[in-house]
PDB file of C-alpha atoms in Angstrom:
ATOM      1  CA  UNK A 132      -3.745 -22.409  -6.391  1.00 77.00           C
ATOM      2  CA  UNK A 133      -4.869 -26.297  -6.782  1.00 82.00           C
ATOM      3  CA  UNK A 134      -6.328 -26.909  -3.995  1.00 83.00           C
ATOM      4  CA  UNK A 135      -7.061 -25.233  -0.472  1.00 84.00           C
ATOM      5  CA  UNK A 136      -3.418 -26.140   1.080  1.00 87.00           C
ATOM      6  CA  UNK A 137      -1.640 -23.185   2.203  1.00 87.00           C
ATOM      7  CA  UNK A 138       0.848 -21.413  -0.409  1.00 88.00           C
ATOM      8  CA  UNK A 139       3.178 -19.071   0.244  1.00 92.00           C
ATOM      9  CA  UNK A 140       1.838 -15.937  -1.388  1.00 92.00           C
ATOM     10  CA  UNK A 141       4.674 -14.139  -2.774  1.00 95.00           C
ATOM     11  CA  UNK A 142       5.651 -17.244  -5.097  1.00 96.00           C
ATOM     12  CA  UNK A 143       2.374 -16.222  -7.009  1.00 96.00           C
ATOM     13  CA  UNK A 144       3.452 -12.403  -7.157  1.00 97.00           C
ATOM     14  CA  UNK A 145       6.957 -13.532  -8.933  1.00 97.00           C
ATOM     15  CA  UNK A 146       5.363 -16.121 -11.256  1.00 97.00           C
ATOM     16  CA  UNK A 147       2.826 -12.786 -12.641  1.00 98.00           C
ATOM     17  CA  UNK A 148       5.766 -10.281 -12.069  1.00 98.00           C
ATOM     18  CA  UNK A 149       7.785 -12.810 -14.564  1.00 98.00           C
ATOM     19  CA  UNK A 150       4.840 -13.353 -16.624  1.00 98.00           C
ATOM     20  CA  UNK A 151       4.642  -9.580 -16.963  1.00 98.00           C
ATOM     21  CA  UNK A 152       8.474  -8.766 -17.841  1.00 97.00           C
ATOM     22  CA  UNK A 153       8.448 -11.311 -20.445  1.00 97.00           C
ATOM     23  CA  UNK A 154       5.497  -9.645 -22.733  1.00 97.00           C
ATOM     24  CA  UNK A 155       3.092 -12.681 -21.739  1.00 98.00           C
ATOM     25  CA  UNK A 156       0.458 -10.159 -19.736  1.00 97.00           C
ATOM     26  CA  UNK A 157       0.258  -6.629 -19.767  1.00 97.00           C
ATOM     27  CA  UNK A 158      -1.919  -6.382 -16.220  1.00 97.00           C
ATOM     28  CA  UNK A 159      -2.970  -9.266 -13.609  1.00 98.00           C
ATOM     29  CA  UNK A 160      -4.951  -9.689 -10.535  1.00 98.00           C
ATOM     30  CA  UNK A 161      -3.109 -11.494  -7.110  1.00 97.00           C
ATOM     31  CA  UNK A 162      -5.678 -12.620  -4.667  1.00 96.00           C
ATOM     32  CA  UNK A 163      -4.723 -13.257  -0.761  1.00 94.00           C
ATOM     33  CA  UNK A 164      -6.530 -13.166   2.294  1.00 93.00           C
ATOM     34  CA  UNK A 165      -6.175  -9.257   2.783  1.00 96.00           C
ATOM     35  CA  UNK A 166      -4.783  -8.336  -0.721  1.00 97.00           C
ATOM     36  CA  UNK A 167      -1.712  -6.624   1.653  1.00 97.00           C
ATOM     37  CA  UNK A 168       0.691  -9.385   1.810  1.00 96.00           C
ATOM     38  CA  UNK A 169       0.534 -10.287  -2.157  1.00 97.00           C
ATOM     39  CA  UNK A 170       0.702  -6.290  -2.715  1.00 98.00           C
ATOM     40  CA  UNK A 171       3.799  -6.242  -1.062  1.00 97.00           C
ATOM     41  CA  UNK A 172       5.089  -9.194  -2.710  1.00 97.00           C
ATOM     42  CA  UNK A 173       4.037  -8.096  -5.935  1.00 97.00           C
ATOM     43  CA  UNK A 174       5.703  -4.444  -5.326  1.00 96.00           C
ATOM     44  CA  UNK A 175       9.056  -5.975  -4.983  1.00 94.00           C
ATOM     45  CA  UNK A 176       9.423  -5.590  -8.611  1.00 95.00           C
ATOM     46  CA  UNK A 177      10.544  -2.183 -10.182  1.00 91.00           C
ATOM     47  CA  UNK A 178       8.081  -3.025 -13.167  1.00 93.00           C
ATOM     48  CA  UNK A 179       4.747  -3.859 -11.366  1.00 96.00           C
ATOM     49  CA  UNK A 180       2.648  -1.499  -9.813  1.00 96.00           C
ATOM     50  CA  UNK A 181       0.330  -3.301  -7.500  1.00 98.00           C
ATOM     51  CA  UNK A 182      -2.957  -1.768  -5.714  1.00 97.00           C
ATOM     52  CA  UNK A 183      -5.296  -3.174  -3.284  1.00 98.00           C
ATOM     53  CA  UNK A 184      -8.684  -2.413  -4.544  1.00 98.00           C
ATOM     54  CA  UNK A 185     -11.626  -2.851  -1.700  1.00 97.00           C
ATOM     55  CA  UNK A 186     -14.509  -1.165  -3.896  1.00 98.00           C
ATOM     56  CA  UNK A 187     -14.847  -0.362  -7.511  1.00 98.00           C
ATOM     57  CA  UNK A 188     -13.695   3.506  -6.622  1.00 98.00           C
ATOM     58  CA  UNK A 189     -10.336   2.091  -5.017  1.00 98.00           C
ATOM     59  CA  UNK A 190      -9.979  -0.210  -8.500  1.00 98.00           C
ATOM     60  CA  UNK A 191     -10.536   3.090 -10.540  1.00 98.00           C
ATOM     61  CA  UNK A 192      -8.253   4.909  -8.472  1.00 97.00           C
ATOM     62  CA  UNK A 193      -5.487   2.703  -8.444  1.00 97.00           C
ATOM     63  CA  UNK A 194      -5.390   2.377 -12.415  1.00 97.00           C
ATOM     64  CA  UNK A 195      -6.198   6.291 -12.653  1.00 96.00           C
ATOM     65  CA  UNK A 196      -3.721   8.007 -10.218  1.00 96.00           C
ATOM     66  CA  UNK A 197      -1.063   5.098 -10.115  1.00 95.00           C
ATOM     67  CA  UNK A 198      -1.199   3.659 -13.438  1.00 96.00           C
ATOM     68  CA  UNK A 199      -1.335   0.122 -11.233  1.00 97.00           C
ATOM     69  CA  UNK A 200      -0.646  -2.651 -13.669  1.00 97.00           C
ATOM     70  CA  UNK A 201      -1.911  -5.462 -11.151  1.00 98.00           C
ATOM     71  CA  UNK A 202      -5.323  -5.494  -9.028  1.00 98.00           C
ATOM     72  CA  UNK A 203      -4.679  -7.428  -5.653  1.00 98.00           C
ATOM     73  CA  UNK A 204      -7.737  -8.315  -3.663  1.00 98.00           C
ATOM     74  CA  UNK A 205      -8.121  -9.989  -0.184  1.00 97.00           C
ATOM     75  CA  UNK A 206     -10.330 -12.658  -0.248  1.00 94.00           C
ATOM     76  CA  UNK A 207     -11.879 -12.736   3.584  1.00 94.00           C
ATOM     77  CA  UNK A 208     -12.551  -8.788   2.872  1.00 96.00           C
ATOM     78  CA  UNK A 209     -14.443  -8.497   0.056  1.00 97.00           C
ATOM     79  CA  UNK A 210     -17.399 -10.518  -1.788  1.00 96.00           C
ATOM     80  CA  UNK A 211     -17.420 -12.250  -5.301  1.00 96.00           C
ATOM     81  CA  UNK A 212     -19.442  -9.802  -6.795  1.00 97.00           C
ATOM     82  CA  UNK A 213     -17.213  -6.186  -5.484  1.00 98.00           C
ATOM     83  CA  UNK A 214     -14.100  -8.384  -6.707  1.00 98.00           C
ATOM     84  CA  UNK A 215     -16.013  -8.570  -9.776  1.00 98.00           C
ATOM     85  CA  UNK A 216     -16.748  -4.902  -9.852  1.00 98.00           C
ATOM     86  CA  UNK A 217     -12.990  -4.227  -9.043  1.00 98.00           C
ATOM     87  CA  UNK A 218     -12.094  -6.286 -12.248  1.00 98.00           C
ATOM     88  CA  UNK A 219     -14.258  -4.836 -14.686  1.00 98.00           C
ATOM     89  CA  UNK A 220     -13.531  -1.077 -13.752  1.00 98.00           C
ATOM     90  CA  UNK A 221     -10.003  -1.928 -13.054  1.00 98.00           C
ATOM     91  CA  UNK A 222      -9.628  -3.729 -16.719  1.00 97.00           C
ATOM     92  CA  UNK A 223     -11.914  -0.336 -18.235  1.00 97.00           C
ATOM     93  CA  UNK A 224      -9.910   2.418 -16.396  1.00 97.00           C
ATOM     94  CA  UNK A 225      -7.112   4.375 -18.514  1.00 96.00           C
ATOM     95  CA  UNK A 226      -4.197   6.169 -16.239  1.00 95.00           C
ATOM     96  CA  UNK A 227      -4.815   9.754 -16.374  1.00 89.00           C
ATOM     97  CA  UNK A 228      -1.161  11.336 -16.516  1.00 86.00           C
ATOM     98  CA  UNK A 229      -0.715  14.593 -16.434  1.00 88.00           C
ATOM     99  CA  UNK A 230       0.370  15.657 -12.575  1.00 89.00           C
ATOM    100  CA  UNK A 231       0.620  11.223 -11.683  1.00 91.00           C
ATOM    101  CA  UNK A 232       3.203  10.728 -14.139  1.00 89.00           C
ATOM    102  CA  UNK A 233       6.167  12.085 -12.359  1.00 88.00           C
ATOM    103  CA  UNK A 234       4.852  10.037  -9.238  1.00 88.00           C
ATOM    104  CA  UNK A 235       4.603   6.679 -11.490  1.00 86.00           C
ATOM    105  CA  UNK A 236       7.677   7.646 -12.933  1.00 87.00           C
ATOM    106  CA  UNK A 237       9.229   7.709  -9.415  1.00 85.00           C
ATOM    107  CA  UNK A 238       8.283   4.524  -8.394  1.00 83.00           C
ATOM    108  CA  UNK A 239       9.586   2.790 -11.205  1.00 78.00           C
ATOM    109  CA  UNK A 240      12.790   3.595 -10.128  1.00 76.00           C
ATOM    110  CA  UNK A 241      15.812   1.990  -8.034  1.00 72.00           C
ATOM    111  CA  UNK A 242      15.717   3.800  -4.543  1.00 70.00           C
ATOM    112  CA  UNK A 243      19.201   5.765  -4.346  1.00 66.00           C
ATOM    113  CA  UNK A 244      21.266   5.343  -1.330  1.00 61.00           C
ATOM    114  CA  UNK A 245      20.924   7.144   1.656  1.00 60.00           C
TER     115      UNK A 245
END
């Protein structure tokens, strides 16, 4: 944001989930007071994969198991330097495959009807 005026979070999760389908950015971090709200935003979109990271081992998870193309951290829960922590290993951290990739695979998908 510009300035410390409220926004509505989830207009920040569709400007990165746009930035994201149109090539500009491969990953991205969303920041909110909890890291929850913006998740869900950000989730809305078939082609982002968003994971609230609240240590460096949740960051590495969430790239590892999930294959999580955008870190979203809440900002009354966590420091300056773990959000750091969470970027570096987040941005360093390959997806492992293997037994994840059907899982990834299924949440990049359109929910049938029930």
């Amino acid at each position: 944001t510009t300035g410390p005026d409220s926004v509505d979070y989830p207009d920040f999760a569709d400007l990165l989930a746009a930035a994201i389908a149109r090539g500009e950015a491969a990953m991205g971090v969303l920041v909110c007071g909890t890291g929850i709200g913006i998740a869900i935003a950000a989730n809305r979109h078939l082609h982002i994969r968003a994971g609230v990271a609240h240590d460096a081992t949740s960051a590495r998870l969430t790239r590892l198991h999930n294959d999580a193309n955008v870190l979203a951290l809440g900002a009354r829960l966590i420091g300056e330097e773990t959000a750091r922590d969470c970027l570096k290993v987040f941005l360093e951290t390959s997806f492992e495959g293997g037994r994840h990739q059907r899982r990834v695979d299924k949440l990049s998908r359109r929910p049938s009807a029930a």
